[in-house]
Amino acid sequence: MPVLTRLIPSPVVVDIRPGALNDLAGVLADQRISSSGKLAIAISGGSGAVLRERLAPALPSAEWFEVDGGTLDDAIKLADAMKKKGRYDAVVGLGGGKIIDCAKFAAARVGLPLVAVATNLSHDGLCSPVATLDNDAGRGSYGVPNPIAVVIDLDIIREAPVRFVRSGIGDALSNISAVRDWELAARERGEDIDGLAAAMARQAGEAVLRHPGGVGDDGFLQVLAEGLVLTGIAMSVSGDSRPASGACHEINHAFDLLFPKRAASHGEQCGLGAAFAMHLRGAREESAYMAQVLRRHGLPVLPEEIGFTVDEFVQVVEYAPQTRPGRYTILEHLDLSTDQIRDAYADYAKTIGS
Ligand SMILES: [Zn+2]
């Protein structure tokens, strides 16, 4: 009997709209999430306090846990605290990327489902099967189950600093380059490409690329938030980060590793990396259009716009393939020398204009 369809690991609830937090208690009371109301809610000590005050009256049986930061130790501490306190139906991560990553890891450790309530859109990790946590060696990616529910209140997103939204834009747009790298690896190396995961990730990136709106309007934020959620699910479908991570992310990791103190945001570096990678693969018009859109949203397209010299950028691009051994992208394919990277960059800068 052939397998006719496949099941996709995905959240049972996705609620993205202005005012979504007002109905959070109702979402959590869903029989599939928490019929008893016994929830462990992880929040940040600082900005989390206001949200806690607002939401606590509607969630009388919930226990609240303050999370210090985004390290592996913080996540283990959270898991231990939850184990000591009692039994819960589910864990709720309420906050930015660090809180959600900590909650994801802790939930996996205590064997409970996770509800992600994102208060900013800084990257595509809010609904992905990966928890990114700082550890003794720098930073690690830990495989975890995908969240059981995702809630994003666009009113809250608009209140967060605009740099978070910008970072999410860069991360979403980089999907377009990442999927092209995946196709290249399939062509050149015979790597399996998952067409559904590629379609989801590419459409998320294209929707953000083509949307005429900006960081301040709900229509655009809706598309961006949905795009980031679909990208996370695309990673669950393929079972790795391929749909959303290619040369763009290798360049981002190289910035982080070579210049840990001066690195810009994840999305700023990924967006710049994607525009440059598109140029490298000969897609000059697409690269120039991506750069134009990044600029319109206030994102950098040249290294000096985030405080790096051309020489430093050349160094970053040269080092990038080492950040992700085994991942075949346009960087590994071209295997450029230092001088060739320098020439390619000069051509990129000229093509996108200043
Ligand atoms: Zn990313």
Coordinates of C-alpha atoms and ligand atoms in Angstrom, one line a residue:
M1 CA 0.0 0.0 0.0
P2 CA 1.7 3.2 -1.1
V3 CA 1.7 6.2 1.3
L4 CA -0.7 8.6 -0.4
T5 CA -0.2 11.7 1.8
R6 CA 2.0 12.7 4.7
L7 CA 1.2 14.4 7.9
I8 CA 2.9 17.7 8.6
P9 CA 4.0 18.5 12.2
S10 CA 2.3 21.8 12.8
P11 CA 0.7 23.8 15.6
V12 CA -3.0 23.1 16.3
V13 CA -3.6 26.9 16.7
V14 CA -2.1 29.8 14.8
D15 CA -3.6 33.1 15.9
I16 CA -2.0 36.2 14.3
R17 CA -3.9 39.5 14.4
P18 CA -4.2 42.8 16.3
G19 CA -5.7 42.1 19.8
A20 CA -4.9 38.4 19.8
L21 CA -3.6 38.5 23.4
N22 CA -7.1 39.5 24.6
D23 CA -8.3 36.0 23.7
L24 CA -5.2 34.1 24.9
A25 CA -7.0 32.5 27.8
G26 CA -9.6 31.1 25.4
V27 CA -6.9 29.7 23.1
L28 CA -5.1 28.1 26.1
A29 CA -8.3 26.5 27.3
D30 CA -8.6 24.5 24.1
Q31 CA -9.0 20.8 25.1
R32 CA -5.9 19.9 23.1
I33 CA -3.7 22.4 25.0
S34 CA -4.9 22.8 28.6
S35 CA -8.4 21.9 29.8
S36 CA -7.5 22.3 33.5
G37 CA -5.8 25.7 33.1
K38 CA -2.6 24.4 34.7
L39 CA 0.1 26.2 32.8
A40 CA 3.7 27.1 33.3
I41 CA 4.3 30.5 31.8
A42 CA 7.8 31.7 31.1
I43 CA 8.4 35.5 30.9
S44 CA 11.2 37.9 31.1
G45 CA 11.8 39.7 34.4
G46 CA 11.8 43.1 32.8
S47 CA 9.3 43.7 30.1
G48 CA 7.4 40.6 31.0
A49 CA 6.0 42.2 34.2
V50 CA 3.5 44.4 32.4
L51 CA 2.2 41.5 30.3
R52 CA 1.9 39.4 33.4
E53 CA -0.2 42.0 35.2
R54 CA -2.4 42.3 32.2
L55 CA -2.9 38.5 31.6
A56 CA -2.8 37.0 35.1
P57 CA -6.5 37.7 36.1
A58 CA -7.7 35.6 33.1
L59 CA -5.3 32.7 33.9
P60 CA -5.9 32.0 37.7
S61 CA -4.4 28.5 37.7
A62 CA -1.2 29.4 35.9
E63 CA 2.2 29.5 37.5
W64 CA 4.6 32.3 36.3
F65 CA 8.4 31.8 35.9
E66 CA 10.8 34.6 35.3
V67 CA 13.6 33.7 32.9
D68 CA 16.9 35.6 33.2
G69 CA 18.3 35.3 29.6
G70 CA 18.9 33.1 26.6
T71 CA 21.5 30.7 27.8
L72 CA 21.4 26.9 28.0
D73 CA 21.8 27.3 31.8
D74 CA 18.7 29.6 31.9
A75 CA 16.7 27.0 30.0
I76 CA 17.9 24.1 32.3
K77 CA 17.1 26.3 35.4
L78 CA 13.6 26.9 34.0
A79 CA 13.0 23.2 33.4
D80 CA 14.2 22.4 36.9
A81 CA 12.0 25.1 38.5
M82 CA 8.9 23.8 36.6
K83 CA 9.7 20.2 37.7
K84 CA 9.9 21.3 41.3
K85 CA 6.7 23.3 41.4
G86 CA 4.2 20.9 40.1
R87 CA 2.3 19.4 37.1
Y88 CA 1.3 21.3 34.1
D89 CA -0.6 20.7 30.9
A90 CA 1.7 22.9 28.8
V91 CA 4.4 25.5 28.9
V92 CA 3.8 29.0 27.5
G93 CA 6.8 31.1 26.3
L94 CA 5.6 34.7 26.4
G95 CA 8.2 37.2 25.1
G96 CA 10.9 37.7 22.5
G97 CA 13.2 35.2 20.9
K98 CA 15.3 34.4 23.9
I99 CA 12.3 33.6 26.2
I100 CA 10.7 31.5 23.5
D101 CA 13.9 29.6 22.9
C102 CA 14.4 29.0 26.6
A103 CA 10.8 27.9 27.0
K104 CA 11.1 25.5 23.9
F105 CA 14.1 23.8 25.4
A106 CA 12.6 23.6 28.9
A107 CA 9.3 22.2 27.6
A108 CA 11.1 19.5 25.6
R109 CA 13.1 18.6 28.7
V110 CA 10.0 18.2 30.9
G111 CA 8.1 16.5 28.1
L112 CA 5.3 19.1 27.7
P113 CA 3.9 20.9 24.7
L114 CA 4.9 24.5 24.1
V115 CA 2.7 27.5 23.3
A116 CA 4.7 30.3 21.7
V117 CA 3.4 33.8 22.3
A118 CA 5.8 36.1 20.5
T119 CA 6.1 39.7 21.4
N120 CA 8.5 40.6 18.6
L121 CA 9.2 39.3 15.1
S122 CA 13.0 39.4 15.1
H123 CA 13.6 36.0 13.4
D124 CA 11.9 32.8 12.0
G125 CA 12.6 30.8 15.2
L126 CA 9.2 31.5 16.9
C127 CA 7.6 28.4 15.4
S128 CA 10.6 26.3 14.4
P129 CA 11.8 23.0 15.7
V130 CA 15.1 24.5 16.9
A131 CA 16.0 26.3 20.2
T132 CA 19.0 28.6 19.8
L133 CA 20.8 29.0 23.1
D134 CA 24.1 30.5 24.3
N135 CA 26.4 27.9 25.8
D136 CA 30.0 27.6 26.9
A137 CA 31.2 27.1 23.3
G138 CA 29.3 30.2 22.0
R139 CA 25.9 29.4 20.6
G140 CA 24.2 26.1 20.0
S141 CA 21.1 24.9 18.1
Y142 CA 19.0 22.3 19.9
G143 CA 16.4 20.2 18.1
V144 CA 13.0 20.5 19.9
P145 CA 9.4 19.7 19.0
N146 CA 7.5 22.4 17.1
P147 CA 5.2 24.6 19.2
I148 CA 1.6 23.3 19.7
A149 CA 0.2 26.8 19.3
V150 CA 1.5 30.2 18.1
V151 CA -0.1 33.5 19.1
I152 CA 1.1 36.8 17.8
D153 CA -0.7 40.0 18.7
L154 CA 0.2 42.7 16.1
D155 CA -0.7 45.5 18.6
I156 CA 2.2 44.2 20.8
I157 CA 4.5 43.8 17.8
R158 CA 4.0 47.4 16.9
E159 CA 5.0 48.5 20.4
A160 CA 8.3 46.6 20.2
P161 CA 11.3 48.6 18.9
V162 CA 11.2 48.8 15.1
R163 CA 14.7 47.1 14.8
F164 CA 13.0 43.8 15.8
V165 CA 10.6 44.0 12.9
R166 CA 13.5 45.0 10.6
S167 CA 15.4 41.9 11.7
G168 CA 12.5 39.7 10.9
I169 CA 12.2 41.2 7.4
G170 CA 15.9 40.4 6.7
D171 CA 15.4 36.8 7.9
A172 CA 12.3 36.3 5.9
L173 CA 13.8 37.7 2.7
S174 CA 16.9 35.5 3.1
N175 CA 14.6 32.5 2.4
I176 CA 14.7 33.3 -1.3
S177 CA 18.4 33.0 -1.4
A178 CA 18.5 29.9 0.9
V179 CA 16.1 28.0 -1.3
R180 CA 18.2 28.8 -4.4
D181 CA 21.2 27.4 -2.5
W182 CA 19.2 24.3 -1.8
E183 CA 18.3 23.9 -5.5
L184 CA 22.0 24.4 -6.4
A185 CA 22.9 21.6 -3.9
A186 CA 20.3 19.3 -5.5
R187 CA 21.6 20.0 -9.0
E188 CA 25.3 19.8 -8.2
R189 CA 25.4 17.3 -5.4
G190 CA 22.3 15.3 -5.7
E191 CA 21.0 16.5 -2.3
D192 CA 17.4 15.8 -1.7
I193 CA 15.2 18.8 -1.9
D194 CA 11.8 18.8 -0.2
G195 CA 9.5 20.6 -2.6
L196 CA 6.8 21.4 -0.1
A197 CA 9.3 22.9 2.5
A198 CA 11.0 24.9 -0.3
A199 CA 7.6 26.2 -1.6
M200 CA 6.5 27.3 1.9
A201 CA 9.8 29.1 2.7
R202 CA 10.1 30.7 -0.8
Q203 CA 6.5 32.0 -0.8
A204 CA 7.0 33.5 2.7
G205 CA 10.1 35.4 1.4
E206 CA 8.4 36.4 -1.8
A207 CA 5.3 37.7 0.0
V208 CA 7.4 40.0 2.2
L209 CA 9.6 41.0 -0.8
R210 CA 6.6 42.1 -2.9
H211 CA 4.4 43.6 -0.2
P212 CA 4.1 47.4 -0.7
G213 CA 3.5 48.2 3.0
G214 CA 6.0 49.1 5.7
V215 CA 7.0 48.3 9.3
G216 CA 4.2 50.5 10.7
D217 CA 1.1 48.9 9.1
D218 CA -0.9 45.9 10.1
G219 CA -1.2 44.5 6.6
F220 CA 2.5 44.2 6.2
L221 CA 3.1 42.9 9.8
Q222 CA 0.4 40.3 9.2
V223 CA 2.2 39.0 6.1
L224 CA 5.6 39.2 7.8
A225 CA 4.4 37.3 10.9
E226 CA 2.7 34.6 8.8
G227 CA 5.8 34.3 6.7
L228 CA 8.0 33.7 9.7
V229 CA 5.6 31.1 11.1
L230 CA 5.4 29.3 7.8
T231 CA 9.2 29.3 7.6
G232 CA 9.4 27.6 10.9
I233 CA 6.9 25.0 9.8
A234 CA 8.9 24.6 6.6
M235 CA 11.9 23.6 8.7
S236 CA 9.8 21.0 10.5
V237 CA 8.6 19.6 7.2
S238 CA 12.2 19.2 5.9
G239 CA 13.6 18.2 9.2
D240 CA 16.5 20.8 9.1
S241 CA 17.1 24.5 8.5
R242 CA 17.8 24.1 4.7
P243 CA 14.6 26.0 3.6
A244 CA 15.7 29.1 5.5
S245 CA 19.5 28.9 5.8
G246 CA 22.1 29.0 3.0
A247 CA 25.0 31.3 2.1
C248 CA 23.0 34.2 3.8
H249 CA 23.2 32.5 7.1
E250 CA 26.8 31.3 6.7
I251 CA 27.7 35.0 6.2
N252 CA 25.6 35.9 9.3
H253 CA 27.3 33.2 11.4
A254 CA 30.7 34.5 10.2
F255 CA 29.9 38.0 11.3
D256 CA 28.9 36.6 14.8
L257 CA 32.0 34.5 15.1
L258 CA 34.7 36.8 13.7
F259 CA 33.3 40.0 15.3
P260 CA 31.2 38.9 18.3
K261 CA 31.3 42.3 20.0
R262 CA 30.4 44.3 16.9
A263 CA 27.9 42.0 15.2
A264 CA 24.6 43.5 14.0
S265 CA 21.2 41.8 14.3
H266 CA 20.5 38.4 12.9
G267 CA 18.2 39.7 10.2
E268 CA 20.4 42.7 9.2
Q269 CA 23.3 40.3 8.6
C270 CA 21.1 37.7 6.8
G271 CA 19.5 40.3 4.6
L272 CA 22.8 41.7 3.5
G273 CA 24.2 38.2 3.1
A274 CA 21.2 37.2 0.9
A275 CA 21.4 40.2 -1.4
F276 CA 25.2 39.5 -1.9
A277 CA 24.6 35.8 -2.4
M278 CA 22.0 36.5 -5.1
H279 CA 24.5 38.7 -6.9
L280 CA 27.1 36.0 -6.6
R281 CA 24.9 33.5 -8.3
G282 CA 24.4 35.9 -11.2
A283 CA 20.9 37.0 -10.3
R284 CA 21.8 40.6 -10.6
E285 CA 18.3 42.0 -11.1
E286 CA 16.9 40.0 -8.2
S287 CA 19.8 41.0 -6.0
A288 CA 19.3 44.7 -6.9
Y289 CA 15.6 44.4 -6.2
M290 CA 16.1 42.7 -2.9
A291 CA 18.6 45.4 -1.9
Q292 CA 16.1 48.1 -2.9
V293 CA 13.4 46.5 -0.6
L294 CA 15.9 46.1 2.2
R295 CA 16.7 49.8 1.9
R296 CA 13.1 50.8 1.9
H297 CA 12.6 49.0 5.2
G298 CA 15.7 50.7 6.7
L299 CA 17.9 47.6 6.5
P300 CA 21.6 47.6 5.6
V301 CA 22.8 46.5 2.1
L302 CA 26.4 47.5 2.4
P303 CA 28.8 46.5 5.2
E304 CA 29.6 50.1 6.2
E305 CA 26.0 50.6 7.1
I306 CA 26.5 48.3 10.0
G307 CA 30.0 49.5 10.8
F308 CA 32.2 47.1 8.8
T309 CA 34.9 47.9 6.2
V310 CA 34.9 46.3 2.8
D311 CA 38.0 44.3 3.9
E312 CA 36.2 43.0 7.0
F313 CA 33.3 42.0 4.8
V314 CA 35.6 40.2 2.4
Q315 CA 37.1 38.3 5.4
V316 CA 33.5 37.4 6.6
V317 CA 32.6 36.0 3.2
E318 CA 35.8 34.0 2.9
Y319 CA 35.3 32.5 6.4
A320 CA 31.6 31.9 5.9
P321 CA 31.7 28.3 4.5
Q322 CA 33.6 27.1 7.6
T323 CA 30.6 28.1 9.9
R324 CA 28.5 25.3 8.4
P325 CA 30.6 22.4 7.2
G326 CA 28.6 20.1 4.9
R327 CA 26.2 22.8 3.7
Y328 CA 26.6 23.3 0.0
T329 CA 25.8 26.9 -1.1
I330 CA 26.8 29.4 -3.8
L331 CA 29.9 30.1 -1.6
E332 CA 31.1 26.5 -1.6
H333 CA 30.2 26.2 -5.3
L334 CA 32.2 29.2 -6.5
D335 CA 35.0 28.7 -3.9
L336 CA 36.3 32.3 -4.5
S337 CA 39.7 33.5 -3.6
T338 CA 40.1 36.7 -1.5
D339 CA 40.7 38.8 -4.6
Q340 CA 37.7 37.3 -6.4
I341 CA 35.5 38.1 -3.4
R342 CA 36.8 41.6 -3.4
D343 CA 36.0 42.0 -7.1
A344 CA 32.6 40.4 -6.7
Y345 CA 31.8 42.8 -3.9
A346 CA 32.9 45.9 -5.9
D347 CA 30.6 44.7 -8.7
Y348 CA 27.7 44.1 -6.2
A349 CA 28.1 47.6 -4.7
K350 CA 28.1 49.1 -8.2
T351 CA 25.1 47.1 -9.3
I352 CA 22.9 48.0 -6.4
G353 CA 24.0 51.6 -6.4
S354 CA 24.3 53.9 -3.4
Ligands
ZN1 ZN 17.5 33.1 10.3

